[in-house]
PDB file of C-alpha atoms in Angstrom:
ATOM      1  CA  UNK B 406      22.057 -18.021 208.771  1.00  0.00           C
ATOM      2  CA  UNK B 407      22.080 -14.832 211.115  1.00  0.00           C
ATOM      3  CA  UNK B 408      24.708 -16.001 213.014  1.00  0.00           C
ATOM      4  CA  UNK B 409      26.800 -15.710 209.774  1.00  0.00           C
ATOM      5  CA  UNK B 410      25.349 -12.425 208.853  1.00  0.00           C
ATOM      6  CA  UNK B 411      26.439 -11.597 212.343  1.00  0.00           C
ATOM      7  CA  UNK B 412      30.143 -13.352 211.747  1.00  0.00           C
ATOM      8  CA  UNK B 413      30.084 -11.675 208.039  1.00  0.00           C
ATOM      9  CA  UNK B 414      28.688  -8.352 209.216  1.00  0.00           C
ATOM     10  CA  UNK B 415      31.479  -7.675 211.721  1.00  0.00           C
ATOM     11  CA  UNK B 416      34.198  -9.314 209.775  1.00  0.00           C
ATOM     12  CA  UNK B 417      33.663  -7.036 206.220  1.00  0.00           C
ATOM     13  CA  UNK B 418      33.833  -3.663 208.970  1.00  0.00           C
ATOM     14  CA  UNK B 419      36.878  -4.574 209.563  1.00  0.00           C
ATOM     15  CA  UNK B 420      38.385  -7.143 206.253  1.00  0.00           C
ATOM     16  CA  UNK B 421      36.544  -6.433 203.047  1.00  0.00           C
ATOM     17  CA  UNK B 422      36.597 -10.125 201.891  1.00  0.00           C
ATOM     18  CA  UNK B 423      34.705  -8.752 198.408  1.00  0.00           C
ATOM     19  CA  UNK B 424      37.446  -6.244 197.846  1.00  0.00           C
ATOM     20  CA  UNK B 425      40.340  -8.450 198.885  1.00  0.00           C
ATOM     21  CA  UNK B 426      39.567 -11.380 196.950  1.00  0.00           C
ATOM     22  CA  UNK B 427      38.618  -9.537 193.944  1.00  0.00           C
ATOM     23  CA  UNK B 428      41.803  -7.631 194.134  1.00  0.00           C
ATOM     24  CA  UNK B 429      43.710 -10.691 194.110  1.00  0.00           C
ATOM     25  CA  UNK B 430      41.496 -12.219 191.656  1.00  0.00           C
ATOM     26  CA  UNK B 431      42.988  -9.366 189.112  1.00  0.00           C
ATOM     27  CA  UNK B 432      46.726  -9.659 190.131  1.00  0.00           C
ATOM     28  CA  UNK B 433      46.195 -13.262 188.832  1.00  0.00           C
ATOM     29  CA  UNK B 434      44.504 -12.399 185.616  1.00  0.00           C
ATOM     30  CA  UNK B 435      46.972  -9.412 185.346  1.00  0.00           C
ATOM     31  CA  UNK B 436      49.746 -11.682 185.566  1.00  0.00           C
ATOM     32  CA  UNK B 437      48.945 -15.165 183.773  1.00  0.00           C
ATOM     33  CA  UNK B 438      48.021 -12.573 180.561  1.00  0.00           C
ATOM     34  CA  UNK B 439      51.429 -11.640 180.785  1.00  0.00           C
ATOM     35  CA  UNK B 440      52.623 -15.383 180.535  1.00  0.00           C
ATOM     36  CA  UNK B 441      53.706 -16.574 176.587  1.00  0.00           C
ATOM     37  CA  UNK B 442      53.169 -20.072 177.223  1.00  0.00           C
ATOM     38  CA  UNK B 443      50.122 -22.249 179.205  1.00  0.00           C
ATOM     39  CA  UNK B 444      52.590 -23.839 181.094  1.00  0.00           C
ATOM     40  CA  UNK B 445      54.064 -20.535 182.616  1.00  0.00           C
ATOM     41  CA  UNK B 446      50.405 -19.377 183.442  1.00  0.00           C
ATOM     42  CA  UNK B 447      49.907 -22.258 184.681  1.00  0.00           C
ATOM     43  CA  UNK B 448      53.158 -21.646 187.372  1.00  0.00           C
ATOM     44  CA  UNK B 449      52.114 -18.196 187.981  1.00  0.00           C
ATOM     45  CA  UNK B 450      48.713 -18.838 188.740  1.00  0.00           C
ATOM     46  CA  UNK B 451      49.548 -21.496 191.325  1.00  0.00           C
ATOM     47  CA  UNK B 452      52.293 -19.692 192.986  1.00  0.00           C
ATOM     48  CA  UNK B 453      49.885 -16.342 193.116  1.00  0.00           C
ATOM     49  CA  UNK B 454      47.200 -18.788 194.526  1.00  0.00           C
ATOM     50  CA  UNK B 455      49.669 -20.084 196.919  1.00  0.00           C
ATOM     51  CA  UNK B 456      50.341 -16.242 198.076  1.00  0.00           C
ATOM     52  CA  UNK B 457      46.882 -16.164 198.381  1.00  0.00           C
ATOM     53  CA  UNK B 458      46.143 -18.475 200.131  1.00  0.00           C
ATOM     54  CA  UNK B 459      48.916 -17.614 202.755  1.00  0.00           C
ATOM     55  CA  UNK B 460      47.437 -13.943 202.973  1.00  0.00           C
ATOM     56  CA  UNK B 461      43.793 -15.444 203.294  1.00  0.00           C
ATOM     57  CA  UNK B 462      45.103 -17.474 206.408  1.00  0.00           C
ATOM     58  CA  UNK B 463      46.388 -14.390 208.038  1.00  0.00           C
ATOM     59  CA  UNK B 464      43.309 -12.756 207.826  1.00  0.00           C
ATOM     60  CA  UNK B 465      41.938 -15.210 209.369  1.00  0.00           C
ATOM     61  CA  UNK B 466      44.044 -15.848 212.371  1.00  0.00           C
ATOM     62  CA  UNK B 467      43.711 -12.181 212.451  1.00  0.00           C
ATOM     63  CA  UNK B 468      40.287 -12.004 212.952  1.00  0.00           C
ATOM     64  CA  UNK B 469      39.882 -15.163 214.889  1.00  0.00           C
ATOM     65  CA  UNK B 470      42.633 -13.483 217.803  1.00  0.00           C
ATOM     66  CA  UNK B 471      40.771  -9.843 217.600  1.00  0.00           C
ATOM     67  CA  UNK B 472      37.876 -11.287 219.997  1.00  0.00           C
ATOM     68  CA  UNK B 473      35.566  -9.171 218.252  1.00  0.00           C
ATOM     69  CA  UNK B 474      33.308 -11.962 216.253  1.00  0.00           C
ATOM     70  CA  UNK B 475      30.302 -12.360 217.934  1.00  0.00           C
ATOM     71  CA  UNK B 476      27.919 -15.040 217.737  1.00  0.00           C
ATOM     72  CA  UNK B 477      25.646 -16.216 220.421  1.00  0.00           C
ATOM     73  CA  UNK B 478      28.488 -19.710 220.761  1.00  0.00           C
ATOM     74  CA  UNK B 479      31.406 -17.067 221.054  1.00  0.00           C
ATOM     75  CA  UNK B 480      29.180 -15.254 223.991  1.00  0.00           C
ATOM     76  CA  UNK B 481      28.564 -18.369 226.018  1.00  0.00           C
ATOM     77  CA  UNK B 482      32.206 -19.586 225.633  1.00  0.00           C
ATOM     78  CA  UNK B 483      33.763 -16.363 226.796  1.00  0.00           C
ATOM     79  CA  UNK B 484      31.486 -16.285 229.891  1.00  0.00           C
ATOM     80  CA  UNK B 485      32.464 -19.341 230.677  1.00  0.00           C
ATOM     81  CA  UNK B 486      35.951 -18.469 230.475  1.00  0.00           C
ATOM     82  CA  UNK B 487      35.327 -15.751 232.531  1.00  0.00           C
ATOM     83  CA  UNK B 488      33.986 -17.987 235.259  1.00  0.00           C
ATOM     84  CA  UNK B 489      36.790 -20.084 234.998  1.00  0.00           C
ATOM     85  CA  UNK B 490      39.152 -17.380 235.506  1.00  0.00           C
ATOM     86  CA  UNK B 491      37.039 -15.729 238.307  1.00  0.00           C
ATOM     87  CA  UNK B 492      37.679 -19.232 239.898  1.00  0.00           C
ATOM     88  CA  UNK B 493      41.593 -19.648 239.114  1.00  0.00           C
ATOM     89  CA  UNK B 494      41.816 -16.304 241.218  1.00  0.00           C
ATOM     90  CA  UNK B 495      39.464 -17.818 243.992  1.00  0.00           C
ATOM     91  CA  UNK B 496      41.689 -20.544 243.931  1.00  0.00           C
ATOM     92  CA  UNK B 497      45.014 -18.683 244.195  1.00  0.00           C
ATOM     93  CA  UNK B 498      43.962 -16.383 246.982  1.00  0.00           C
ATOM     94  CA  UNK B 499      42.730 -20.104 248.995  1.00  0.00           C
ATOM     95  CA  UNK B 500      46.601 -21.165 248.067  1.00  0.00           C
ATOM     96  CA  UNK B 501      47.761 -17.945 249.697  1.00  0.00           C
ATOM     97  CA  UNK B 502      46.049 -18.314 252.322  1.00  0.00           C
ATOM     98  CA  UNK B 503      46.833 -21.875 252.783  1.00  0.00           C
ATOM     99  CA  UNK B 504      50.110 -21.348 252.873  1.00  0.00           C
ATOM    100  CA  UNK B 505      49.882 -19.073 255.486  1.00  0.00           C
ATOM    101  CA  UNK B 506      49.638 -21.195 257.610  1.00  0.00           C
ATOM    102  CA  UNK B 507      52.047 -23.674 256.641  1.00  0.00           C
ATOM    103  CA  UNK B 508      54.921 -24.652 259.483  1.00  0.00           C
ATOM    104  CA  UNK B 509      57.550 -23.047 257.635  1.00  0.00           C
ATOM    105  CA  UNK B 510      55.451 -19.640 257.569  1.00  0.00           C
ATOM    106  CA  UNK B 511      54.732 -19.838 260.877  1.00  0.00           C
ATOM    107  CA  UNK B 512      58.216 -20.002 262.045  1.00  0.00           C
ATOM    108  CA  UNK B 513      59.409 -17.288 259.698  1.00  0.00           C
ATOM    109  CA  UNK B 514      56.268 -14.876 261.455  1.00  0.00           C
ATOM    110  CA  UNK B 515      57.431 -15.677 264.900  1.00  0.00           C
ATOM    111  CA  UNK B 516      61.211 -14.461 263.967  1.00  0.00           C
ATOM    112  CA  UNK B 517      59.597 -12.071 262.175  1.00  0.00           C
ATOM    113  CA  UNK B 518      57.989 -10.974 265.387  1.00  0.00           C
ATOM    114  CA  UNK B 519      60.674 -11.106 267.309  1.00  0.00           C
ATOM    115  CA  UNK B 520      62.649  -9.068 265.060  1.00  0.00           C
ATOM    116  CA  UNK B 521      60.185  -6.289 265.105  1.00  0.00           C
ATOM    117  CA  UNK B 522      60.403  -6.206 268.483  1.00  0.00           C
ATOM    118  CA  UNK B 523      63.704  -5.732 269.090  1.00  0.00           C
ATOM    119  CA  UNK B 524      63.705  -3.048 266.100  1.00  0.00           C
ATOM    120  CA  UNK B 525      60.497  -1.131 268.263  1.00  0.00           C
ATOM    121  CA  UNK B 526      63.300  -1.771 271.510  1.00  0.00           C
ATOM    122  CA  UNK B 527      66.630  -0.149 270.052  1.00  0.00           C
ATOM    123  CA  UNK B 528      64.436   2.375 268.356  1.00  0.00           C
ATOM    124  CA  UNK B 529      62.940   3.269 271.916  1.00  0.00           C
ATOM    125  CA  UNK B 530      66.603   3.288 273.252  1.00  0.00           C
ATOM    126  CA  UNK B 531      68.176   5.817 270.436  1.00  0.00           C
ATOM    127  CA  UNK B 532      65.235   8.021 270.862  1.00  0.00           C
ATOM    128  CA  UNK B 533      63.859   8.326 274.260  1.00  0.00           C
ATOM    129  CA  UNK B 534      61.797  11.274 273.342  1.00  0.00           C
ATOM    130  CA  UNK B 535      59.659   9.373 270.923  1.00  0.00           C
ATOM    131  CA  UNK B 536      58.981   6.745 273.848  1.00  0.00           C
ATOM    132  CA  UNK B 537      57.593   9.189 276.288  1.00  0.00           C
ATOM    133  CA  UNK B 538      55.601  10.890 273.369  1.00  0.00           C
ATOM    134  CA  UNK B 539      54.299   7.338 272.789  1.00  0.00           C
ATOM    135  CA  UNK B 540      53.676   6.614 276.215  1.00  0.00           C
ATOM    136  CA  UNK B 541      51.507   9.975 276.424  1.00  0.00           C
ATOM    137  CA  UNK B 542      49.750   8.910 272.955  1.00  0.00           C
ATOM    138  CA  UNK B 543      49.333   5.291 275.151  1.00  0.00           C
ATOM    139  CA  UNK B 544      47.772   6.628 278.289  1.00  0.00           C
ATOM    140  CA  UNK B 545      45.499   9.416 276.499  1.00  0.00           C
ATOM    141  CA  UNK B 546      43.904   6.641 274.220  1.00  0.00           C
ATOM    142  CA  UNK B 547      43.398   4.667 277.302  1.00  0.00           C
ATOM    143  CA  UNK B 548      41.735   7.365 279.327  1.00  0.00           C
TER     144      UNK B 548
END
């Protein structure tokens, strides 16, 4: 029972289920009274109560998708969806890292490497300034 006062609570804030339904309740009236024959009331009525129904759906999947219902089932679920997701990002970074190391990766560092390298050498060569600079950084960390 409280958890449906909760569930109630929350969702009339938002969706006045008392105001909506009696609204439509007195488009249907409105319109069957316009209807000559029982048979046309009849059709009205059921295609209003189809509309009806259709609009009562979406507020529901409305207020279902907003996340803000609350009751103490709701709580525990998304908690334990946030667990789960804390893992699936525990579990990515352990794929990254995994992969890391794979042959393939390993190779691809190395030329990598190498490739650095030989950047740091023909940078050293077009600026010889910037090597001796570096070589004075180099010996007065060393000292």
């Amino acid at each position: 029972m409280a958890c449906t006062c909760l569930i109630m609570g929350q969702a009339v804030a938002e969706f006045d289920l008392a105001a909506f339904a009696k609204s439509w309740e007195a488009n249907i009236a409105r319109v069957c009274v316009s209807e000559k024959t029982p048979r046309g009331k009849l059709r009205s009525e059921a295609i209003m109560r189809n509309d009806y129904e259709r609009d009562l759906l979406q507020h529901r999947e409305r207020m279902i998708a907003s996340g803000k219902l609350s009751t103490p089932e709701l709580e525990a679920l998304r908690k334990e969806r946030q667990a789960l997701e804390q893992q699936l990002k525990d579990l990515d970074r352990r794929i990254v890292e995994a992969s890391a190391r794979a042959p393939e990766i390993v190779e691809l560092d190395a030329v990598r490497q190498a490739n650095a390298e030989r950047v740091t050498t023909i940078k050293n060569k077009l600026s010889p300034r910037a090597q001796r600079a570096q070589d004075q950084d180099g010996e007065t960390k060393t000292e």
